[in-house]
Coordinates of N, CA and C in Angstrom, one line a residue:
M362 N 0.9 -27.5 23.0 CA 1.5 -26.3 22.5 C 1.1 -25.2 23.3
G363 N 1.9 -24.2 23.4 CA 1.7 -23.0 24.2 C 0.7 -22.0 23.5
E364 N 0.4 -21.0 24.3 CA -0.5 -20.0 23.8 C -0.1 -19.3 22.6
Q365 N 1.2 -19.0 22.5 CA 1.7 -18.3 21.3 C 1.5 -19.2 20.0
A366 N 1.7 -20.5 20.1 CA 1.5 -21.3 18.9 C 0.0 -21.4 18.6
K367 N -0.9 -21.4 19.6 CA -2.3 -21.5 19.4 C -2.8 -20.2 18.7
K368 N -2.2 -19.0 19.2 CA -2.6 -17.7 18.6 C -2.2 -17.7 17.1
W369 N -1.1 -18.2 16.8 CA -0.6 -18.2 15.4 C -1.5 -19.2 14.6
L370 N -1.9 -20.3 15.1 CA -2.7 -21.2 14.4 C -4.1 -20.6 14.2
I371 N -4.6 -20.0 15.2 CA -6.0 -19.3 15.0 C -5.9 -18.3 13.9
E372 N -4.8 -17.5 13.8 CA -4.6 -16.5 12.8 C -4.6 -17.2 11.4
Q373 N -3.9 -18.3 11.3 CA -3.9 -19.1 10.0 C -5.3 -19.6 9.7
M374 N -6.0 -20.0 10.6 CA -7.4 -20.5 10.4 C -8.2 -19.3 9.8
K375 N -8.1 -18.1 10.4 CA -8.8 -17.0 9.9 C -8.4 -16.6 8.5
Q376 N -7.1 -16.7 8.2 CA -6.7 -16.4 6.8 C -7.2 -17.4 5.8
N377 N -7.4 -18.6 6.3 CA -7.9 -19.6 5.4 C -9.5 -19.8 5.4
H378 N -10.1 -18.8 6.2 CA -11.6 -18.8 6.3 C -12.1 -20.1 6.9
I379 N -11.4 -20.6 7.9 CA -11.9 -21.9 8.5 C -12.0 -21.5 10.0
S380 N -13.1 -21.8 10.6 CA -13.3 -21.5 12.0 C -12.7 -22.6 12.9
P381 N -12.3 -22.2 14.1 CA -11.7 -23.2 15.1 C -12.8 -24.3 15.3
E382 N -14.1 -23.9 15.3 CA -15.1 -24.9 15.5 C -15.1 -25.9 14.4
A383 N -14.9 -25.5 13.2 CA -14.9 -26.4 12.0 C -13.7 -27.3 12.1
I384 N -12.5 -26.8 12.5 CA -11.3 -27.6 12.6 C -11.5 -28.6 13.7
A385 N -12.1 -28.2 14.9 CA -12.3 -29.1 16.0 C -13.2 -30.3 15.6
D386 N -14.3 -29.9 14.8 CA -15.2 -30.9 14.4 C -14.6 -31.9 13.4
I387 N -13.9 -31.3 12.4 CA -13.3 -32.2 11.3 C -12.2 -33.1 11.8
L388 N -11.4 -32.5 12.7 CA -10.2 -33.3 13.2 C -10.5 -34.0 14.5
E389 N -11.7 -33.8 15.0 CA -12.1 -34.4 16.3 C -11.1 -34.0 17.4
I390 N -10.9 -32.7 17.5 CA -10.1 -32.1 18.6 C -11.0 -31.3 19.5
S391 N -10.7 -31.4 20.8 CA -11.5 -30.6 21.8 C -11.3 -29.1 21.4
L392 N -12.5 -28.4 21.3 CA -12.5 -27.0 21.0 C -11.8 -26.2 22.1
E393 N -11.9 -26.6 23.4 CA -11.2 -25.9 24.5 C -9.7 -25.9 24.3
N394 N -9.2 -27.0 23.7 CA -7.7 -27.1 23.4 C -7.3 -26.1 22.4
L395 N -8.2 -25.6 21.5 CA -7.8 -24.7 20.4 C -7.9 -23.2 20.9
H396 N -8.8 -22.9 21.8 CA -9.0 -21.5 22.2 C -7.8 -21.1 23.2
V397 N -7.4 -19.9 23.0 CA -6.4 -19.2 23.8 C -7.0 -18.8 25.1
G398 N -6.3 -19.0 26.2 CA -6.8 -18.5 27.5 C -7.6 -19.5 28.3
T399 N -7.8 -20.7 27.8 CA -8.6 -21.7 28.5 C -7.7 -22.5 29.5
G400 N -6.4 -22.4 29.4 CA -5.5 -23.1 30.3 C -5.3 -24.5 29.8
E401 N -6.0 -24.9 28.7 CA -5.8 -26.2 28.1 C -4.7 -26.2 27.1
L402 N -3.9 -27.3 27.0 CA -2.8 -27.3 26.1 C -3.2 -28.1 24.9
L403 N -2.7 -27.8 23.7 CA -2.9 -28.5 22.5 C -1.7 -29.4 22.4
D404 N -2.0 -30.7 22.3 CA -0.9 -31.7 22.3 C -0.2 -31.7 20.9
A405 N 1.0 -32.2 20.8 CA 1.8 -32.2 19.6 C 1.1 -32.9 18.4
D406 N 0.4 -34.0 18.7 CA -0.3 -34.7 17.7 C -1.4 -33.8 17.0
D407 N -2.2 -33.2 17.9 CA -3.3 -32.4 17.4 C -2.7 -31.1 16.6
F408 N -1.6 -30.6 17.2 CA -1.0 -29.4 16.5 C -0.5 -29.8 15.1
L409 N 0.1 -31.0 15.0 CA 0.6 -31.4 13.7 C -0.5 -31.7 12.7
R410 N -1.6 -32.3 13.3 CA -2.8 -32.6 12.4 C -3.4 -31.3 11.9
I411 N -3.5 -30.3 12.7 CA -4.0 -29.0 12.3 C -3.1 -28.4 11.2
C412 N -1.8 -28.4 11.4 CA -0.8 -27.9 10.4 C -1.0 -28.6 9.1
A413 N -1.1 -30.0 9.1 CA -1.3 -30.7 7.9 C -2.6 -30.3 7.2
Y414 N -3.7 -30.2 8.0 CA -5.0 -29.8 7.4 C -4.9 -28.4 6.7
L415 N -4.2 -27.5 7.3 CA -4.0 -26.1 6.8 C -2.9 -26.0 5.8
H416 N -2.2 -27.1 5.6 CA -1.0 -27.1 4.7 C 0.1 -26.1 5.1
I417 N 0.4 -26.2 6.4 CA 1.4 -25.4 7.1 C 2.6 -26.3 7.5
R418 N 3.8 -25.8 7.2 CA 5.0 -26.5 7.7 C 5.2 -26.0 9.1
P419 N 5.2 -26.9 10.1 CA 5.4 -26.5 11.5 C 6.7 -25.7 11.7
E420 N 7.7 -26.0 10.9 CA 9.0 -25.3 11.1 C 8.9 -23.8 10.6
D421 N 7.9 -23.5 9.9 CA 7.7 -22.1 9.5 C 7.0 -21.2 10.5
I422 N 6.5 -21.8 11.6 CA 5.8 -21.0 12.6 C 6.8 -20.1 13.4
P423 N 6.5 -18.8 13.4 CA 7.5 -17.9 14.0 C 7.3 -17.9 15.5
I424 N 7.9 -18.9 16.2 CA 7.8 -18.9 17.7 C 9.2 -18.8 18.2
G425 N 9.3 -18.0 19.3 CA 10.6 -17.9 19.9 C 10.9 -16.5 20.1

């Protein structure tokens, strides 16, 4: 996923009082893939797993 999607997910994590580090640890996702500006992409599987963990419907993400 692109930087815009990662920014939105990070904001959702903050609103749910969950750190990216905790998400990375719980879901076994590379922390570099979660951070904006690293040049690393978040693959679709990891993106959907984060959405499920945060109880977010992917189609509700305001991208575009």
